[in-house]
Each structure stands twice: as C-alpha cells, then as structure tokens.
Amino acid sequence: MRAILAAACILLLGLPVQAGSDQYGGFEQYADEGSLKPFTRDLGGILGSATFHRGRPLGFSGFDVGARFGGQFRPSKGNEILRRKGVRLFGLPWVQAEIGLPFKLDGFIRGISYQGLTIAGGGLRWGIYSASDKPWAPQFLASAVGHSVVHRAFSASHFGANLVFSAGTPFFAPFIGAGFDRTRLVVRSSTLDPALNGREVTTFEGRYTAGILVKPFQFTYLSLAGTLAHGQPGAEAGLGIRF
C-alpha cells in the first residue's frame, strides 16, 4: 500500500515539476500558423483530463476534495510551440472539489494558477444508474466539464464530455471512459508572426481513459489511469478524500 501511495505522490507532485519550468511560455516566441491547431489539441487534451475516477455518483450530500494531475507524454506532431521550447512530458495539476446533488447529479469545480496559466473550470456528472455499493454492480455516468484559460500570450475555452463505466468493490474499482474535447484558442501575442494576433482556432478531438481507483483508508482514495487523447498517450492521477 505504501508503494501505491508513493506512486500517486510521484505523479501528483513529481511529474508537474519534471514537465518543465514555464512549459507554455514558448507560445509568444514560437507560435506560427502551422503550430496553432496542434498546440490547441494538446491543451484541450490536458484540460479534459482527470475529471472523473469512477462511474458511481457521490449521492446526495456526498463530498469529495483532492488533487488531480493530467499529463501527456510528448507534444503532438506539429506542436512546435512546445517542441522548440524543449518540452517533452507536460501537463497540469489541479485542485478539485465535488458535491453530491439531488437526482443523481454531482457538481464540481476545479482550478489552478500554474506556469503563467490561470484556469477555472467546473462541470456536472449524472449517474445513469443509482449509486450502489454492491460488489461489482455496474455503474455508469455521463460527465460534462468546461474551462476558461488565460495566459499572457493566449486565451482559451474548453468543453468536454465523457461516458464512464466502473465496477468493483467499495475498496477497488477499475473504470473506463470515452468522450471528446472541444477547445477554442485565441492568440493574444505572437512575436514570431504578429499577423496571428487575434486569430482563433478550434479543435474537436476524442479521448479514451482506463484506470483503477483504490481506497487504502476509509475516506481516502487514489486513482491512476492511462489516457489516449487525439491519438497521444498520457496519464492522470488523483488523490483525495471522499465522504
């Protein structure tokens, strides 16, 4: 169990540091026409990550708060904004809080100010089946999330949705999810090509997730998952408390 907790801590704390100092800071210097859509796809894939960790809704008055991390193992082909900056692994950490609402709904908010980015987001999840703690009972939910992103050189908005399935015990639950990310980016400043200032681009891409959630203690959980967003592999992790 200590090994599992250590792995989660490495993902949640170590990988954001290893992702590089100011990994998005090369936008103003390296943004050109051909790199805008690949960069937007990669940004959307990160924004849409780590929004769920099982198919069971919280249930009315339930509460969940914790840290999240979503990362991609390498920039997409054509994303010269990150490649010329020397970025390889990249991603974002989050703080996320969730609350159970009536009618099998969960609401959540998330945000971070990190490496020049200020991001605020939130969304809703709806349990297609009622919450159940019966071992291996199938659990399905639909999830929707939106984000607003501000950086000195660009701004962005993101909308994503997922269908999630899980089954397991109260202490261990594998989960899978499939969905999409729609991301809109606006160039605020490009010194490489000033003609791009004010340019808007939009991408719409699929995402797939598979992972596990474990509860080492009564109210504590951790989740680890692999992702495939717009054809690019990545990982996500979560560590928190859930009532």
GROMACS .gro file of N, CA and C in nm, residues 140-209:
model
  210
  140PHE      N    1  -2.269   0.352  -1.430
  140PHE     CA    2  -2.248   0.436  -1.548
  140PHE      C    3  -2.279   0.581  -1.510
  141LEU      N    4  -2.201   0.674  -1.564
  141LEU     CA    5  -2.236   0.815  -1.550
  141LEU      C    6  -2.194   0.892  -1.675
  142ALA      N    7  -2.260   1.004  -1.694
  142ALA     CA    8  -2.225   1.098  -1.800
  142ALA      C    9  -2.168   1.223  -1.734
  143SER      N   10  -2.061   1.275  -1.792
  143SER     CA   11  -1.989   1.387  -1.732
  143SER      C   12  -1.968   1.497  -1.835
  144ALA      N   13  -1.984   1.622  -1.793
  144ALA     CA   14  -1.956   1.737  -1.878
  144ALA      C   15  -1.873   1.837  -1.799
  145VAL      N   16  -1.776   1.901  -1.865
  145VAL     CA   17  -1.687   1.994  -1.798
  145VAL      C   18  -1.652   2.109  -1.891
  146GLY      N   19  -1.632   2.227  -1.834
  146GLY     CA   20  -1.589   2.343  -1.912
  146GLY      C   21  -1.479   2.418  -1.839
  147HIS      N   22  -1.392   2.486  -1.915
  147HIS     CA   23  -1.280   2.562  -1.858
  147HIS      C   24  -1.264   2.695  -1.930
  148SER      N   25  -1.213   2.791  -1.856
  148SER     CA   26  -1.167   2.918  -1.912
  148SER      C   27  -1.019   2.933  -1.878
  149VAL      N   28  -0.938   2.969  -1.978
  149VAL     CA   29  -0.792   2.973  -1.963
  149VAL      C   30  -0.741   3.111  -2.003
  150VAL      N   31  -0.654   3.167  -1.921
  150VAL     CA   32  -0.591   3.296  -1.951
  150VAL      C   33  -0.440   3.282  -1.937
  151HIS      N   34  -0.367   3.327  -2.039
  151HIS     CA   35  -0.221   3.335  -2.041
  151HIS      C   36  -0.186   3.467  -2.106
  152ARG      N   37  -0.069   3.519  -2.076
  152ARG     CA   38  -0.034   3.650  -2.133
  152ARG      C   39  -0.031   3.648  -2.286
  153ALA      N   40  -0.005   3.531  -2.347
  153ALA     CA   41   0.009   3.523  -2.492
  153ALA      C   42  -0.111   3.462  -2.563
  154PHE      N   43  -0.203   3.401  -2.488
  154PHE     CA   44  -0.321   3.341  -2.550
  154PHE      C   45  -0.430   3.324  -2.445
  155SER      N   46  -0.551   3.302  -2.492
  155SER     CA   47  -0.662   3.263  -2.406
  155SER      C   48  -0.731   3.145  -2.472
  156ALA      N   49  -0.808   3.071  -2.393
  156ALA     CA   50  -0.873   2.952  -2.447
  156ALA      C   51  -0.998   2.920  -2.367
  157SER      N   52  -1.089   2.850  -2.431
  157SER     CA   53  -1.205   2.793  -2.363
  157SER      C   54  -1.215   2.647  -2.405
  158HIS      N   55  -1.269   2.565  -2.317
  158HIS     CA   56  -1.274   2.420  -2.340
  158HIS      C   57  -1.407   2.365  -2.292
  159PHE      N   58  -1.462   2.273  -2.369
  159PHE     CA   59  -1.578   2.196  -2.326
  159PHE      C   60  -1.552   2.050  -2.355
  160GLY      N   61  -1.578   1.965  -2.259
  160GLY     CA   62  -1.558   1.823  -2.278
  160GLY      C   63  -1.673   1.743  -2.220
  161ALA      N   64  -1.692   1.622  -2.269
  161ALA     CA   65  -1.795   1.532  -2.217
  161ALA      C   66  -1.744   1.389  -2.224
  162ASN      N   67  -1.790   1.306  -2.130
  162ASN     CA   68  -1.747   1.167  -2.122
  162ASN      C   69  -1.861   1.077  -2.077
  163LEU      N   70  -1.858   0.953  -2.122
  163LEU     CA   71  -1.937   0.845  -2.064
  163LEU      C   72  -1.841   0.755  -1.988
  164VAL      N   73  -1.877   0.719  -1.865
  164VAL     CA   74  -1.786   0.648  -1.776
  164VAL      C   75  -1.853   0.521  -1.724
  165PHE      N   76  -1.777   0.413  -1.718
  165PHE     CA   77  -1.825   0.287  -1.662
  165PHE      C   78  -1.725   0.236  -1.559
  166SER      N   79  -1.776   0.185  -1.448
  166SER     CA   80  -1.690   0.120  -1.349
  166SER      C   81  -1.767   0.008  -1.281
  167ALA      N   82  -1.693  -0.084  -1.223
  167ALA     CA   83  -1.749  -0.192  -1.143
  167ALA      C   84  -1.639  -0.239  -1.049
  168GLY      N   85  -1.678  -0.277  -0.927
  168GLY     CA   86  -1.576  -0.320  -0.833
  168GLY      C   87  -1.633  -0.339  -0.695
  169THR      N   88  -1.550  -0.317  -0.596
  169THR     CA   89  -1.589  -0.326  -0.456
  169THR      C   90  -1.577  -0.186  -0.396
  170PRO      N   91  -1.622  -0.167  -0.271
  170PRO     CA   92  -1.602  -0.036  -0.208
  170PRO      C   93  -1.456   0.005  -0.194
  171PHE      N   94  -1.362  -0.089  -0.213
  171PHE     CA   95  -1.220  -0.060  -0.192
  171PHE      C   96  -1.137  -0.061  -0.320
  172PHE      N   97  -1.194  -0.109  -0.431
  172PHE     CA   98  -1.118  -0.122  -0.555
  172PHE      C   99  -1.216  -0.119  -0.671
  173ALA      N  100  -1.191  -0.033  -0.770
  173ALA     CA  101  -1.284  -0.022  -0.882
  173ALA      C  102  -1.209   0.016  -1.010
  174PRO      N  103  -1.197  -0.074  -1.107
  174PRO     CA  104  -1.149  -0.035  -1.240
  174PRO      C  105  -1.254   0.052  -1.309
  175PHE      N  106  -1.207   0.142  -1.394
  175PHE     CA  107  -1.301   0.228  -1.468
  175PHE      C  108  -1.248   0.254  -1.608
  176ILE      N  109  -1.342   0.282  -1.699
  176ILE     CA  110  -1.309   0.322  -1.835
  176ILE      C  111  -1.398   0.439  -1.873
  177GLY      N  112  -1.351   0.521  -1.966
  177GLY     CA  113  -1.430   0.635  -2.012
  177GLY      C  114  -1.398   0.668  -2.156
  178ALA      N  115  -1.495   0.726  -2.225
  178ALA     CA  116  -1.477   0.772  -2.363
  178ALA      C  117  -1.551   0.903  -2.379
  179GLY      N  118  -1.491   0.996  -2.453
  179GLY     CA  119  -1.555   1.126  -2.470
  179GLY      C  120  -1.483   1.211  -2.572
  180PHE      N  121  -1.499   1.343  -2.558
  180PHE     CA  122  -1.440   1.436  -2.654
  180PHE      C  123  -1.399   1.564  -2.583
  181ASP      N  124  -1.312   1.640  -2.650
  181ASP     CA  125  -1.270   1.773  -2.606
  181ASP      C  126  -1.288   1.871  -2.721
  182ARG      N  127  -1.361   1.978  -2.696
  182ARG     CA  128  -1.372   2.088  -2.793
  182ARG      C  129  -1.300   2.208  -2.733
  183THR      N  130  -1.198   2.258  -2.803
  183THR     CA  131  -1.113   2.364  -2.749
  183THR      C  132  -1.103   2.479  -2.848
  184ARG      N  133  -1.121   2.599  -2.798
  184ARG     CA  134  -1.110   2.721  -2.880
  184ARG      C  135  -0.997   2.806  -2.823
  185LEU      N  136  -0.903   2.844  -2.907
  185LEU     CA  137  -0.787   2.924  -2.865
  185LEU      C  138  -0.784   3.055  -2.941
  186VAL      N  139  -0.750   3.162  -2.871
  186VAL     CA  140  -0.735   3.295  -2.930
  186VAL      C  141  -0.593   3.344  -2.905
  187VAL      N  142  -0.523   3.380  -3.011
  187VAL     CA  143  -0.386   3.432  -2.999
  187VAL      C  144  -0.391   3.575  -2.948
  188ARG      N  145  -0.320   3.602  -2.840
  188ARG     CA  146  -0.312   3.738  -2.786
  188ARG      C  147  -0.182   3.806  -2.827
  189SER      N  148  -0.074   3.726  -2.839
  189SER     CA  149   0.055   3.785  -2.874
  189SER      C  150   0.145   3.680  -2.935
  190SER      N  151   0.192   3.706  -3.059
  190SER     CA  152   0.293   3.623  -3.125
  190SER      C  153   0.399   3.715  -3.181
  191THR      N  154   0.520   3.707  -3.127
  191THR     CA  155   0.629   3.788  -3.180
  191THR      C  156   0.687   3.727  -3.307
  192LEU      N  157   0.672   3.595  -3.324
  192LEU     CA  158   0.721   3.530  -3.445
  192LEU      C  159   0.639   3.571  -3.567
  193ASP      N  160   0.507   3.581  -3.550
  193ASP     CA  161   0.418   3.620  -3.660
  193ASP      C  162   0.308   3.710  -3.605
  194PRO      N  163   0.333   3.842  -3.596
  194PRO     CA  164   0.233   3.933  -3.539
  194PRO      C  165   0.100   3.931  -3.613
  195ALA      N  166   0.098   3.884  -3.737
  195ALA     CA  167  -0.029   3.876  -3.811
  195ALA      C  168  -0.125   3.777  -3.747
  196LEU      N  169  -0.075   3.690  -3.662
  196LEU     CA  170  -0.162   3.592  -3.595
  196LEU      C  171  -0.238   3.651  -3.477
  197ASN      N  172  -0.199   3.768  -3.429
  197ASN     CA  173  -0.264   3.826  -3.313
  197ASN      C  174  -0.413   3.843  -3.339
  198GLY      N  175  -0.494   3.788  -3.251
  198GLY     CA  176  -0.639   3.788  -3.268
  198GLY      C  177  -0.693   3.667  -3.341
  199ARG      N  178  -0.607   3.581  -3.395
  199ARG     CA  179  -0.651   3.462  -3.468
  199ARG      C  180  -0.718   3.363  -3.372
  200GLU      N  181  -0.825   3.300  -3.420
  200GLU     CA  182  -0.897   3.199  -3.343
  200GLU      C  183  -0.887   3.065  -3.413
  201VAL      N  184  -0.865   2.959  -3.337
  201VAL     CA  185  -0.869   2.823  -3.392
  201VAL      C  186  -0.951   2.736  -3.297
  202THR      N  187  -1.017   2.635  -3.353
  202THR     CA  188  -1.100   2.544  -3.275
  202THR      C  189  -1.068   2.401  -3.314
  203THR      N  190  -1.058   2.313  -3.216
  203THR     CA  191  -1.035   2.171  -3.242
  203THR      C  192  -1.142   2.089  -3.170
  204PHE      N  193  -1.169   1.972  -3.224
  204PHE     CA  194  -1.266   1.878  -3.167
  204PHE      C  195  -1.204   1.739  -3.177
  205GLU      N  196  -1.172   1.678  -3.063
  205GLU     CA  197  -1.096   1.553  -3.063
  205GLU      C  198  -1.153   1.455  -2.961
  206GLY      N  199  -1.131   1.325  -2.986
  206GLY     CA  200  -1.176   1.221  -2.896
  206GLY      C  201  -1.075   1.191  -2.786
  207ARG      N  202  -1.124   1.128  -2.679
  207ARG     CA  203  -1.037   1.085  -2.569
  207ARG      C  204  -1.088   0.953  -2.511
  208TYR      N  205  -0.993   0.873  -2.462
  208TYR     CA  206  -1.024   0.744  -2.401
  208TYR      C  207  -0.941   0.729  -2.274
  209THR      N  208  -1.002   0.672  -2.171
  209THR     CA  209  -0.938   0.660  -2.040
  209THR      C  210  -0.962   0.521  -1.983
   0.00000   0.00000   0.00000
